[in-house]
Amino acid sequence: MSPTEAIPLLLVVLLMISAGGGDVQTMSVSFDGDTDVDSVADVHVAAGGTATVPGAATVDGDVYVIGGTAVIDGTVDGDVTLLNGNLSVRDGATVTGTVQTYSGAAAVSPDASVGRLSRFEAPAPSSSPAQRVGGFLLRLLALGGFGWWIVERHPRVVENVGAAITEHALVSGVVGGLGAATLVVLFVYMAFTLILLPVAIVGLVAQFLIVLYGQAVFGYLIGTRLPIERDGVATLAGIAAFLLAFEVLGVVPLLGGVAQLAVAAVGFGAVLNTYFGLQRFEPVAIPGES
Amino acid sequence: MKLITHVREREWVVVAGYVLFVALMVAGYYYNITFVQLGLIDLGTRLVGMTETAVSLWMGALALVTLVVAIATGVTMDRRGWSTDLRTKLRLLFGVVCVQFALTFVAPTIRTVPAFGAWVVLASLGLGVGFPVSFSLAIDLIPVPDRGYVAAAITAVAYFLANAIPLTWSVDVFSRLMVAAMAPGILVLAVLSFAGFERLDALLDALGAQHETHGTGRFCHGAPVRVRSLAFAVPVVLMFGVFFVDSLGFLRIIDTPSLLLSSWQSPEPSTRLFIAVAHVVGAVMAGVIYANYSLSRVFLWTFALFALTHVMYTSDLRFAAAFPSIAGDGTSPLNPALYAVAVSFYTTLNFALWPDLSTPETVGTHAAIGIGVAGWLATFSSTALALYFQAVELTLLSHLNVVQALSLLLLFGLAVGLYARRMVELARGQGGESA
C-alpha cells in the first residue's frame, strides 16, 4: 500500500472516529512488527504488521484495521472495524460491540463471543424497482424544487449558466474537470491536517451541491425545448427528463459512466465560469478570430 | 477553431501549414526530451564513464552555449529579415537536422571525455540555431486564434510518444530510433528547402506570405511588446520559474529509483500509458484554457498544478518517513500523472506564448530570449542547484521540500502580483476589465 493509497483509509478512520464522538488526539496506531495491544486510551488503529489483543487482556475502546493483521485473543470492550487487511477473532475471544467488516479478510471463530457481526454490502444498483423509483422521485423532488425556485425567482442566473453549457461546453468541461479534481485532492489533504477537517467536509459538500446545481441547469435547458408555457413547470419536466436520461446512461457499461462524468464536469465548469450565474461567460477575444 | 473552417473551405495550403508545423515541432521536441535530456546522461555515465556530477556540469554547459547561440541566431534572423523568409528558415532547419542526424548517429561510439565535450558543443550549436528558427515558423504557418490548440497538439503527441513507447533510457536505443526517424525527415526538408517545381513553389509562396495576415501575435495588438517591456519580461520571469521548478524537482525524481521505477520507467505498460494519457489530457486542457482565458489565468493554473503536485510528492515522503511499513510497496501512479498534467500545461503555454508575444519583425529575438532564458537558463541554474544539493547530501524529502516551497511561492507571488496590478489600475482610475 502506497502512502497515497493509505491516506484515504486513515482519513476514513478519522472521519469515523470524529463522527462517533471519539477523540482522534488520543488514538494509538501500530504500523510495523508485532504489537501487543494491552490497553487502549480510546481507539487503536492497526495499519501494518501484526497487532494482537492477548488472551489475558481486556481493552476498553474500539479497534480499526486498515492494513496488516489484527488478532483478537482477549476481550475488546467496544467495536472492531475492518477496512482493509486481515482480522482474526479467535476461540475464546470476546468483542462486546460489533465486528464490522467493510473490506479485507475476516475470520471469526464460532467459539468467540461477538456482540454483533456485520458485513457491509455495497448497495447493488439493481435493488428492488420500488427502491429505485423511490430514490429517483426523491432526487426529482429535491432537484426539481430547487430548479423551479431558481427559474421562477432568478431566471437570469440560470440563463447565464445555461448559456455557458450550450455555447462553451468544451471550456466548461475542461474547467469543471480540472477544478473538481484539483479541489477533491485539496480537500482530502486539508482533511488530513485534522485542523482543517471541517473545512474539507464543507468543501466536499459544496462541490456536490455545485454538481447538483449544474444538473438542475441541464434540466432547465431541456425544459426550454419542451412545449410547456410556464417556465417553472417546464424546468421541472426538463429535470425529470434529465434525471431519467442520466439513469439510462448509468446502465451503459464504461461509456455511460464516462458520459455521466463529462456531463457533471460541464455543469460544474459552467457554474464556476459564470460565478454561479451572476455573470455571463465570455471567452477572451483573440485578434484574428471572426 | 479556425482549422475546422479551413478544412470545410478546402483551403489545403493553410492546412498543410498546420501539418508541417506540428510535425516539425513534435519531432524536435521529442528529440529534445528523449535523446538530449535522457540519452546524454546515459552516454556520459555508462559509455564514457563520467560521474553523474560531471555529466550534469556538461549538460549545464550545453544549456548555456545553447542560450548564447540562440540569442545570436534570433537577433541575426530579425536583423537580416530571415524571420519573414520561410525558405531561409526551412534551409536553416535543414542544416540543423543534418548536424543533429550526424551527431545522433555517432553518439553511441563516443568513449572519451574530450569527444563527449565536443559532441555537447556541436549539439548546442544545432539546438541554439534550431529552436528560434522552428518557433518562428508559427508566424508563417499557424493563425493566431489556433496557436493554443496547435501547441496542445504538439505537446500531446510528443509526450504521448515519449511515454507510451516503452524505450529503455539508453543512448544506443535512442540513437537507432532517432536515426531511422530523422532520415525521411531530412529528405522532406531537403525537398522543401531546395527543390524547385511549380506546385511546391506556389505552396511555399502562399505559406510564406501568411505572416502578413497572422504574423502579429495575440498580445502585440496594443502597445508594442519589446524585450525590455514588462509585457515581455514578466512572462519570461514566470516561465523561468516554471522551468526551474520542474527541472529541479525532476532531476531528483529521476535520480531516485523507487520513484522512477514506479512511474516513467515502470515495467508495467499500463503505468506508462496512464502517464502518457495524463499528458494528453493536460495538454488539451491547457490548449482550451489558453484559447479562452487571459494569460494570467493560464499561469495561475500552471503554478497551482505544480504546487499541488509537489505538495502530494512531499506529503507522500513525509508519510513514508513516519510510517515506513505502509510505504513499503512503492508509490502511487497518481503523483506522476498529476506531474504529467502540470508539465503538459506549461509546455503547451511555452509553444504558444513566444510567437504570441512577437511580430514578424521580432519573433526571432523574442523566441530566442524567451525559450533561451526561461528554458535553457532555468535548466542550467536548476542543474547547478541540484548538484549543490547533491554535494551537501540533501535528502530526497529536503530537496523536494525546496521545490515545493518555490512552487508555492510562485503561486502566491503571481496571485499577489495580479491583485496589486488591479489595485494600481483602480487607483489610476482605469476600472475597466483586467487582462
XYZ file of C-alpha atoms in Angstrom:
725
model
C 0.000 0.000 0.000
C 1.497 3.352 -1.016
C 1.112 6.415 1.219
C -1.249 7.942 -1.345
C -3.455 4.875 -1.065
C -3.158 4.696 2.746
C -4.080 8.332 3.305
C -7.731 7.903 2.281
C -8.138 4.927 4.644
C -6.644 6.805 7.563
C -8.874 9.686 6.611
C -11.919 7.411 6.677
C -10.909 6.198 10.150
C -10.509 9.770 11.345
C -13.920 10.670 9.980
C -15.497 7.583 11.570
C -13.899 8.352 14.933
C -14.963 12.010 14.728
C -18.498 11.034 13.718
C -18.691 8.588 16.640
C -17.651 11.291 19.108
C -14.206 9.761 19.689
C -11.053 11.702 20.359
C -8.638 11.444 17.441
C -5.843 13.012 19.508
C -5.656 10.035 21.866
C -5.789 7.244 19.315
C -2.856 4.854 19.079
C -1.611 3.415 15.799
C 0.587 0.372 15.085
C 2.443 0.321 11.772
C 5.171 -2.252 11.907
C 6.258 -5.550 13.502
C 4.331 -7.391 16.242
C 2.402 -5.229 18.679
C 0.563 -6.402 21.796
C -2.425 -4.179 22.421
C -2.930 -4.498 26.189
C -4.714 -1.233 26.735
C -6.394 1.393 24.549
C -6.976 5.026 25.519
C -9.943 5.334 23.187
C -9.147 3.897 19.768
C -6.405 1.716 18.308
C -5.710 1.647 14.557
C -3.845 -1.346 13.113
C -2.168 -0.014 9.951
C 0.595 -2.569 9.385
C 2.434 -5.508 10.914
C 0.508 -7.690 13.397
C -1.465 -6.169 16.264
C -2.641 -8.672 18.890
C -5.015 -8.296 21.810
C -3.527 -11.007 24.067
C -5.697 -13.681 25.688
C -5.437 -12.267 29.183
C -6.008 -8.663 28.173
C -9.193 -6.605 28.206
C -9.091 -3.399 26.218
C -11.679 -0.699 26.684
C -12.107 1.016 23.306
C -12.510 0.457 19.578
C -10.117 -1.235 17.169
C -9.834 -0.259 13.479
C -7.888 -2.346 10.961
C -6.685 -0.595 7.772
C -3.651 -2.723 6.942
C -1.604 -5.700 8.155
C -3.197 -8.209 10.555
C -5.193 -7.804 13.760
C -5.634 -10.794 16.063
C -8.149 -10.745 18.914
C -7.401 -13.388 21.569
C -8.626 -11.479 24.611
C -11.523 -9.077 25.188
C -12.376 -5.883 23.326
C -14.949 -3.830 25.187
C -16.024 -1.887 22.120
C -16.282 -2.292 18.317
C -13.851 -3.834 15.864
C -13.938 -2.385 12.329
C -12.109 -3.940 9.379
C -11.481 -1.589 6.417
C -8.533 -3.391 4.829
C -6.058 -6.151 5.766
C -6.805 -9.249 7.904
C -8.811 -9.722 11.061
C -8.854 -12.875 13.170
C -11.177 -13.228 16.172
C -10.052 -16.498 17.767
C -11.581 -19.119 20.066
C -12.491 -17.697 23.452
C -12.088 -14.073 22.348
C -14.791 -11.535 23.211
C -15.946 -8.426 21.370
C -18.757 -6.765 23.305
C -19.733 -4.435 20.457
C -19.941 -5.006 16.696
C -17.419 -6.647 14.413
C -17.989 -4.607 11.270
C -16.328 -5.726 8.030
C -16.139 -3.367 5.040
C -13.290 -4.903 3.101
C -10.367 -7.282 3.663
C -10.413 -10.820 5.098
C -12.172 -11.546 8.402
C -12.127 -14.883 10.254
C -14.404 -15.014 13.298
C -14.292 -18.243 15.263
C -17.693 -19.772 16.171
C -16.326 -20.149 19.705
C -15.687 -16.419 20.009
C -18.233 -14.196 21.726
C -19.248 -11.301 19.481
C -21.998 -8.779 20.299
C -22.959 -8.383 16.653
C -21.346 -9.450 13.415
C -21.975 -7.220 10.440
C -20.635 -7.271 6.914
C -21.076 -4.176 4.755
C -22.574 -4.919 1.385
C -22.363 -2.179 -1.182
C -25.874 -1.308 -2.297
C -26.461 -3.054 -5.587
C -27.661 -0.730 -8.336
C -30.270 -3.286 -9.295
C -32.045 -3.249 -5.937
C -35.821 -3.548 -5.936
C -37.690 -1.494 -8.591
C -39.713 0.206 -5.869
C -36.495 1.369 -4.166
C -35.094 2.701 -7.400
C -38.295 4.541 -8.266
C -38.420 5.924 -4.731
C -34.830 7.144 -4.956
C -35.494 8.695 -8.342
C -38.579 10.520 -7.092
C -36.691 11.802 -4.078
C -33.955 13.239 -6.283
C -36.543 14.677 -8.633
C -38.321 16.314 -5.729
C -35.156 17.924 -4.379
C -33.629 18.964 -7.683
C -36.984 19.861 -9.246
C -37.910 22.022 -6.275
C -34.623 23.885 -6.496
C -34.924 24.208 -10.274
C -38.480 25.536 -10.024
C -37.486 28.078 -7.402
C -34.421 29.403 -9.178
C -36.117 29.646 -12.589
C -39.097 31.492 -11.138
C -37.062 33.800 -8.883
C -33.722 34.228 -10.667
C -34.191 33.393 -14.343
C -31.187 35.473 -15.410
C -28.856 33.387 -13.271
C -29.999 30.108 -14.842
C -29.814 31.614 -18.314
C -26.182 32.563 -17.776
C -25.178 29.088 -16.593
C -27.253 27.540 -19.399
C -25.508 29.700 -21.982
C -22.103 28.600 -20.657
C -23.217 24.976 -21.087
C -24.629 25.311 -24.583
C -22.230 27.852 -26.067
C -18.991 26.869 -24.304
C -19.384 23.197 -23.417
C -15.717 22.318 -24.014
C -14.385 25.202 -21.926
C -16.895 24.423 -19.177
C -15.955 20.743 -19.255
C -12.234 21.466 -19.039
C -12.575 23.977 -16.216
C -15.081 21.719 -14.454
C -12.913 18.611 -14.723
C -9.734 20.388 -13.719
C -11.385 22.374 -10.939
C -13.293 19.447 -9.452
C -10.304 17.086 -9.497
C -7.987 19.701 -8.002
C -10.460 20.601 -5.294
C -11.034 16.969 -4.313
C -7.283 16.435 -3.854
C -7.015 19.711 -1.964
C -9.877 18.846 0.394
C -8.506 15.365 1.077
C -5.146 16.842 2.045
C -6.858 19.538 4.100
C -8.823 16.894 5.955
C -5.643 15.064 6.780
C -4.353 18.061 8.730
C -7.286 17.424 11.161
C -7.401 21.158 11.907
C -8.997 21.757 8.510
C -11.225 18.677 8.636
C -14.456 20.720 8.995
C -13.412 22.980 6.106
C -12.726 19.919 3.964
C -16.125 18.419 4.738
C -17.876 21.700 3.951
C -15.842 21.972 0.748
C -16.732 18.482 -0.425
C -20.415 19.079 0.316
C -20.238 22.390 -1.560
C -18.672 20.611 -4.537
C -21.525 18.121 -4.529
C -24.075 20.931 -4.390
C -22.420 22.668 -7.350
C -22.716 19.446 -9.348
C -26.432 19.346 -8.462
C -26.795 22.999 -9.467
C -25.287 22.140 -12.844
C -27.699 19.220 -13.206
C -30.651 21.485 -12.457
C -29.495 23.829 -15.230
C -29.253 20.892 -17.637
C -32.875 20.204 -16.724
C -33.758 23.840 -17.350
C -32.156 23.640 -20.807
C -34.202 20.552 -21.657
C -37.292 22.291 -20.287
C -36.854 25.252 -22.650
C -37.231 22.805 -25.544
C -40.469 21.306 -24.229
C -43.871 22.641 -25.330
C -44.718 23.889 -21.843
C -45.523 27.529 -21.350
C -44.771 28.085 -17.700
C -41.023 28.180 -17.030
C -41.126 26.508 -13.628
C -43.186 23.570 -14.871
C -41.050 23.231 -17.986
C -37.921 23.159 -15.821
C -39.435 20.523 -13.552
C -40.287 18.380 -16.563
C -36.831 19.010 -18.007
C -35.170 17.938 -14.767
C -37.267 14.756 -14.755
C -36.175 14.020 -18.323
C -32.558 14.787 -17.455
C -32.523 12.533 -14.402
C -34.135 9.757 -16.431
C -31.524 10.113 -19.177
C -28.795 10.188 -16.525
C -30.134 6.918 -15.075
C -30.205 5.319 -18.518
C -26.598 6.439 -19.135
C -25.574 4.682 -15.944
C -26.804 1.380 -17.351
C -24.369 1.564 -20.287
C -21.098 -0.033 -19.174
C -17.991 2.190 -19.092
C -19.077 4.720 -21.713
C -22.193 5.543 -19.706
C -20.095 6.351 -16.649
C -17.720 8.458 -18.722
C -20.656 10.369 -20.208
C -22.108 10.946 -16.724
C -18.761 12.317 -15.539
C -18.493 14.545 -18.607
C -21.968 15.965 -18.010
C -21.151 16.601 -14.359
C -17.873 18.303 -15.334
C -19.553 20.545 -17.907
C -22.207 21.583 -15.380
C -19.591 22.180 -12.678
C -17.438 24.272 -15.001
C -20.377 26.289 -16.284
C -21.383 27.201 -12.726
C -17.817 28.256 -11.875
C -17.241 30.142 -15.128
C -20.351 32.243 -14.623
C -19.766 32.899 -10.936
C -22.849 30.811 -10.107
C -24.745 32.531 -12.891
C -24.081 36.088 -11.758
C -22.111 36.913 -14.893
C -22.322 35.662 -18.464
C -19.193 33.795 -19.516
C -17.358 35.320 -22.450
C -14.015 33.876 -23.561
C -11.210 36.341 -24.234
C -11.225 37.837 -27.703
C -8.209 36.768 -29.727
C -7.277 39.040 -32.638
C -7.942 37.336 -35.958
C -10.932 35.405 -34.702
C -14.013 36.020 -36.781
C -11.063 26.752 -34.065
C -10.062 28.169 -37.441
C -8.620 24.888 -38.671
C -12.131 23.468 -38.978
C -13.149 26.414 -41.153
C -10.082 25.927 -43.344
C -10.863 22.231 -43.763
C -14.521 22.972 -44.554
C -13.497 25.538 -47.133
C -10.888 23.159 -48.553
C -8.016 25.569 -48.003
C -5.485 22.773 -48.166
C -2.465 25.056 -48.372
C -3.296 26.512 -44.953
C -3.999 23.030 -43.587
C -0.635 21.841 -44.939
C 0.984 24.622 -42.912
C -0.594 23.263 -39.717
C 0.589 19.734 -40.528
C 4.129 20.866 -41.352
C 4.451 22.917 -38.165
C 3.074 20.204 -35.881
C 5.269 17.537 -37.490
C 8.442 19.646 -37.200
C 7.793 20.711 -33.626
C 6.792 17.224 -32.446
C 9.943 15.756 -33.988
C 12.135 18.462 -32.484
C 10.593 18.304 -29.049
C 10.563 14.503 -28.939
C 14.283 14.578 -29.809
C 14.899 17.091 -27.042
C 13.017 15.305 -24.254
C 14.393 11.868 -25.097
C 17.777 11.976 -26.782
C 19.149 15.235 -25.352
C 17.692 15.123 -21.850
C 17.906 11.384 -21.163
C 20.260 9.872 -23.726
C 23.059 12.265 -22.860
C 23.083 11.174 -19.219
C 23.393 7.531 -20.280
C 26.098 8.379 -22.812
C 28.198 10.255 -20.260
C 27.824 7.892 -17.333
C 27.719 4.457 -18.961
C 29.700 4.738 -22.188
C 32.210 7.486 -21.335
C 32.452 6.528 -17.653
C 31.967 10.009 -16.194
C 30.350 10.685 -12.847
C 26.774 11.952 -12.792
C 28.058 15.254 -11.451
C 30.450 15.661 -14.381
C 27.693 14.846 -16.877
C 25.390 17.346 -15.169
C 28.081 20.010 -15.484
C 28.376 19.300 -19.190
C 24.597 19.486 -19.525
C 24.716 22.852 -17.800
C 27.333 23.925 -20.336
C 25.071 22.686 -23.124
C 22.266 24.861 -21.786
C 24.465 27.961 -21.570
C 26.022 27.570 -25.030
C 22.564 26.895 -26.480
C 21.277 30.102 -24.894
C 24.124 32.199 -26.333
C 23.852 30.660 -29.804
C 20.069 31.019 -29.780
C 20.150 34.712 -28.932
C 22.795 35.338 -31.613
C 20.683 33.400 -34.117
C 17.418 35.107 -33.156
C 18.873 38.611 -33.362
C 20.520 37.811 -36.708
C 17.252 36.403 -38.058
C 15.375 39.600 -37.243
C 18.105 41.965 -38.444
C 18.621 40.217 -41.765
C 14.937 39.628 -42.416
C 15.216 35.842 -42.225
C 12.321 35.757 -39.738
C 9.931 36.657 -42.543
C 11.535 34.431 -45.164
C 10.055 30.932 -44.976
C 12.525 29.360 -47.402
C 15.543 30.651 -45.482
C 14.095 29.285 -42.271
C 13.483 25.885 -43.852
C 17.062 25.822 -45.172
C 18.437 26.713 -41.733
C 16.314 23.962 -40.249
C 17.567 21.507 -42.858
C 21.140 22.332 -41.836
C 20.307 21.881 -38.150
C 18.647 18.496 -38.737
C 21.643 17.323 -40.801
C 24.028 18.256 -37.971
C 21.788 16.551 -35.409
C 21.479 13.461 -37.602
C 25.264 13.122 -37.750
C 25.621 13.759 -34.009
C 22.902 11.241 -33.203
C 24.498 8.659 -35.447
C 27.956 8.933 -33.862
C 26.821 9.393 -30.245
C 26.949 5.688 -29.234
C 30.551 5.451 -30.446
C 31.841 8.192 -28.119
C 34.147 6.882 -25.381
C 36.332 9.806 -24.223
C 35.637 12.984 -22.290
C 37.056 15.355 -24.971
C 34.896 13.692 -27.618
C 31.902 13.993 -25.299
C 32.672 17.685 -24.757
C 32.990 18.304 -28.491
C 29.694 16.483 -29.035
C 27.984 18.691 -26.433
C 29.286 21.906 -28.001
C 28.229 20.863 -31.517
C 24.808 19.774 -30.226
C 24.414 23.181 -28.542
C 25.095 24.893 -31.850
C 22.400 22.808 -33.516
C 19.882 23.390 -30.746
C 20.703 27.082 -30.481
C 20.044 27.670 -34.162
C 17.168 25.216 -34.298
C 14.712 26.462 -31.732
C 14.380 30.170 -32.658
C 14.039 29.095 -36.289
C 11.427 26.441 -35.568
C 9.389 28.616 -33.175
C 9.395 31.464 -35.687
C 7.663 29.194 -38.221
C 4.477 29.734 -36.196
C 4.058 33.207 -37.713
C 4.015 31.688 -41.211
C 2.024 28.553 -40.564
C -0.391 28.964 -37.637
C -3.193 31.553 -37.377
C -3.186 33.363 -34.033
C -6.530 32.023 -32.703
C -5.363 28.417 -33.143
C -1.948 28.665 -31.533
C -3.127 27.338 -28.182
C -4.765 24.288 -29.758
C -1.783 23.630 -32.032
C 0.587 23.945 -29.063
C -1.622 21.448 -27.223
C -1.456 19.026 -30.146
C 2.358 19.230 -30.279
C 2.662 18.663 -26.536
C 0.143 15.828 -26.502
C 1.703 13.901 -29.387
C 5.329 14.387 -28.259
C 4.702 13.383 -24.657
C 2.369 10.548 -25.559
C 5.001 9.024 -27.829
C 7.770 9.602 -25.282
C 5.836 7.838 -22.533
C 3.730 5.232 -24.293
C 6.535 3.754 -26.400
C 8.464 1.555 -23.966
C 12.081 2.570 -24.667
C 14.998 1.982 -22.345
C 16.672 5.254 -21.448
C 19.818 4.274 -23.287
C 21.711 6.316 -25.881
C 22.035 3.285 -28.200
C 18.269 2.753 -28.268
C 17.537 6.460 -28.699
C 20.186 6.762 -31.412
C 18.832 3.875 -33.509
C 15.261 5.195 -33.271
C 16.182 8.816 -33.993
C 18.396 7.986 -36.962
C 15.586 5.920 -38.502
C 13.036 8.690 -37.855
C 15.254 11.579 -38.970
C 16.277 10.099 -42.326
C 12.875 10.613 -44.029
C 12.543 13.964 -42.252
C 15.807 15.149 -43.802
C 14.551 14.094 -47.214
C 11.306 16.058 -46.804
C 13.165 19.136 -45.539
C 15.635 18.880 -48.424
C 12.775 18.883 -50.918
C 11.062 21.799 -49.178
C 14.301 23.771 -48.920
C 15.918 23.229 -52.290
C 13.573 21.602 -54.815
C 12.014 23.963 -57.322
C 8.879 22.922 -59.100
C 5.748 24.877 -59.726
C 3.336 23.407 -57.193
C 5.864 23.368 -54.359
C 6.880 26.949 -55.111
C 3.238 28.009 -55.082
C 2.679 26.223 -51.758
C 5.727 27.802 -50.129
C 4.917 31.235 -51.566
C 1.404 31.040 -50.164
C 2.598 29.846 -46.753
C 5.438 32.358 -46.732
C 3.011 35.232 -47.272
C 0.771 34.264 -44.358
C 2.857 36.153 -41.795
C 1.374 39.328 -43.264
C -2.099 38.325 -42.072
C -1.398 36.464 -38.843
C 2.174 37.312 -38.010
C 1.307 39.743 -35.231
C 0.883 37.772 -32.038
C -2.111 37.750 -29.736
C -0.503 40.024 -27.140
C 1.017 42.504 -29.599
C -2.085 44.366 -30.743
C -1.902 47.065 -28.080
C 1.286 48.758 -27.012
C 4.360 47.342 -28.774
C 5.954 44.448 -26.912
C 9.694 44.999 -26.569
C 12.306 42.867 -24.880
C 12.656 45.379 -22.064
C 8.926 45.949 -21.602
C 7.074 44.379 -18.693
C 4.688 42.674 -21.114
C 7.636 40.532 -22.249
C 9.808 40.449 -19.125
C 7.077 39.226 -16.782
C 6.185 36.129 -18.877
C 9.921 35.394 -19.232
C 10.378 35.512 -15.453
C 7.263 33.412 -14.833
C 8.281 30.810 -17.404
C 11.780 30.774 -15.930
C 10.158 29.941 -12.594
C 8.101 27.117 -14.071
C 11.057 25.577 -15.924
C 13.272 25.955 -12.859
C 10.778 24.296 -10.510
C 10.094 21.480 -12.950
C 13.736 20.820 -13.714
C 14.896 20.996 -10.086
C 12.227 18.526 -8.988
C 12.500 16.184 -11.956
C 16.319 15.931 -11.723
C 15.942 14.453 -8.245
C 12.936 12.285 -9.073
C 14.711 10.537 -11.960
C 17.696 10.058 -9.674
C 15.527 8.138 -7.188
C 14.982 4.564 -8.391
C 11.864 3.933 -6.267
C 10.113 6.967 -7.776
C 11.389 6.341 -11.296
C 10.583 2.633 -11.466
C 7.039 3.208 -10.260
C 6.386 5.862 -12.916
C 8.293 6.865 -16.069
C 10.437 3.720 -16.118
C 7.839 1.360 -14.713
C 7.972 -2.191 -16.071
C 4.156 -2.043 -16.194
C 2.976 -0.764 -19.613
C -0.313 0.315 -18.016
C 1.503 2.758 -15.697
C 3.359 4.358 -18.617
C 0.197 4.514 -20.648
C -1.584 6.156 -17.721
C 1.103 8.851 -17.580
C 1.009 9.254 -21.379
C -2.773 9.753 -21.283
C -2.378 12.235 -18.407
C -0.018 14.242 -20.629
C -2.605 14.289 -23.409
C -5.401 15.334 -21.025
C -3.199 18.070 -19.551
C -2.255 19.379 -22.992
C -5.872 19.502 -24.190
C -6.927 21.312 -21.019
C -4.085 23.799 -21.384
C -4.944 24.420 -25.031
C -8.583 25.131 -24.218
C -7.711 27.410 -21.299
C -5.049 29.279 -23.322
C -7.549 29.955 -26.093
C -10.378 31.091 -23.821
C -8.823 32.907 -20.877
C -6.286 35.604 -20.171
C -2.606 34.744 -19.925
C -2.593 35.314 -16.176
C -5.238 32.604 -15.742
C -3.100 30.076 -17.626
C -0.097 30.920 -15.460
C -2.201 30.644 -12.304
C -3.398 27.168 -13.303
C 0.137 26.104 -14.155
C 1.536 27.232 -10.819
C -1.409 25.770 -8.930
C -0.882 22.389 -10.579
C 2.841 22.389 -9.849
C 2.241 23.420 -6.253
C -0.336 20.666 -5.822
C 1.954 18.089 -7.434
C 4.839 18.881 -5.131
C 2.579 19.019 -2.091
C 1.492 15.480 -2.957
C 5.047 14.247 -3.512
C 6.347 15.737 -0.268
C 3.277 14.604 1.691
C 3.907 11.069 0.476
C 7.538 11.253 1.511
C 6.700 12.678 4.924
C 4.096 9.983 5.367
C 6.546 7.304 4.257
C 9.168 8.621 6.684
C 6.682 8.498 9.548
C 5.117 5.142 8.658
C 7.731 3.097 6.767
C 5.779 -0.153 6.894
C 2.885 1.312 4.939
C 5.137 2.884 2.336
C 6.999 -0.295 1.556
C 5.166 -1.278 -1.616
C 6.195 1.566 -3.926
C 4.424 4.766 -4.838
C 1.105 5.592 -6.412
C 0.936 6.460 -10.143
C -1.318 9.404 -9.224
C 1.619 11.661 -8.402
C 3.475 11.247 -11.725
C 0.139 11.569 -13.537
C -0.539 14.913 -11.867
C 3.062 15.875 -12.599
C 2.432 14.984 -16.249
C -0.652 17.232 -16.356
C 1.353 20.135 -14.896
C 4.244 19.603 -17.337
C 1.857 19.441 -20.303
C 0.276 22.671 -19.122
C 3.433 24.730 -19.202
C 4.824 23.025 -22.297
C 1.673 23.975 -24.203
C 1.986 27.503 -22.891
C 5.640 27.602 -23.939
C 4.854 26.589 -27.535
C 2.128 29.215 -27.939
C 3.449 32.080 -25.841
C 6.582 33.283 -27.635
C 5.087 33.641 -31.138
C 2.108 35.357 -29.491
C 4.443 37.880 -27.843
C 6.086 38.647 -31.193
C 5.586 40.309 -34.533
C 7.221 39.128 -37.780
C 9.992 41.636 -37.100
C 10.724 40.440 -33.549
C 9.888 36.740 -33.497
C 13.499 35.537 -33.797
C 14.776 37.604 -30.882
C 11.721 37.093 -28.692
C 11.605 33.332 -29.226
C 15.348 33.057 -28.580
C 15.289 35.135 -25.404
C 12.041 33.635 -24.176
C 12.980 29.999 -24.596
C 16.672 30.617 -24.005
C 16.292 32.438 -20.713
C 13.161 30.724 -19.464
C 14.017 27.228 -20.700
C 17.749 26.785 -21.067
C 18.998 29.219 -18.426
C 16.490 27.793 -15.951
C 17.727 24.296 -16.769
C 21.328 25.412 -16.283
C 20.546 27.086 -12.947
C 18.470 24.220 -11.621
C 21.176 21.721 -12.617
C 23.742 23.769 -10.738
C 21.499 23.928 -7.666
C 20.736 20.208 -7.872
C 24.484 19.499 -7.957
C 24.959 21.669 -4.885
C 22.172 19.763 -3.120
C 23.898 16.543 -4.089
C 27.233 17.805 -2.768
C 25.756 18.700 0.624
C 23.932 15.325 0.636
C 20.467 16.793 0.925
C 17.813 14.130 1.461
C 15.102 13.482 -1.112
C 12.458 14.998 1.160
C 14.512 18.131 1.826
C 15.231 18.535 -1.890
C 11.590 18.225 -2.899
C 10.631 20.423 0.029
C 12.647 23.256 -1.537
C 10.884 22.623 -4.850
C 7.515 22.668 -3.098
C 8.369 25.921 -1.348
C 9.379 27.506 -4.652
C 6.214 26.387 -6.412
C 4.003 27.681 -3.585
C 5.932 30.952 -3.590
C 5.416 31.351 -7.334
C 1.686 30.703 -6.965
C 1.369 33.140 -4.100
C 3.584 35.724 -5.802
C 1.584 35.647 -9.005
C -1.730 35.940 -7.160
C -0.439 38.899 -5.141
C 1.055 40.472 -8.275
C -2.232 40.249 -10.171
C -4.138 41.655 -7.228
C -1.663 44.512 -6.843
C -1.835 45.302 -10.549
C -5.616 45.531 -10.326
C -5.288 47.852 -7.333
C -2.912 50.098 -9.272
C -5.360 50.156 -12.188
C -8.200 51.133 -9.880
C -6.088 53.771 -8.153
C -5.302 55.288 -11.527
C -8.977 55.317 -12.365
C -8.780 52.572 -15.002
C -11.520 50.450 -13.541
C -12.225 48.509 -16.710
C -11.841 44.842 -17.407
C -8.457 43.474 -16.396
C -6.457 41.134 -18.639
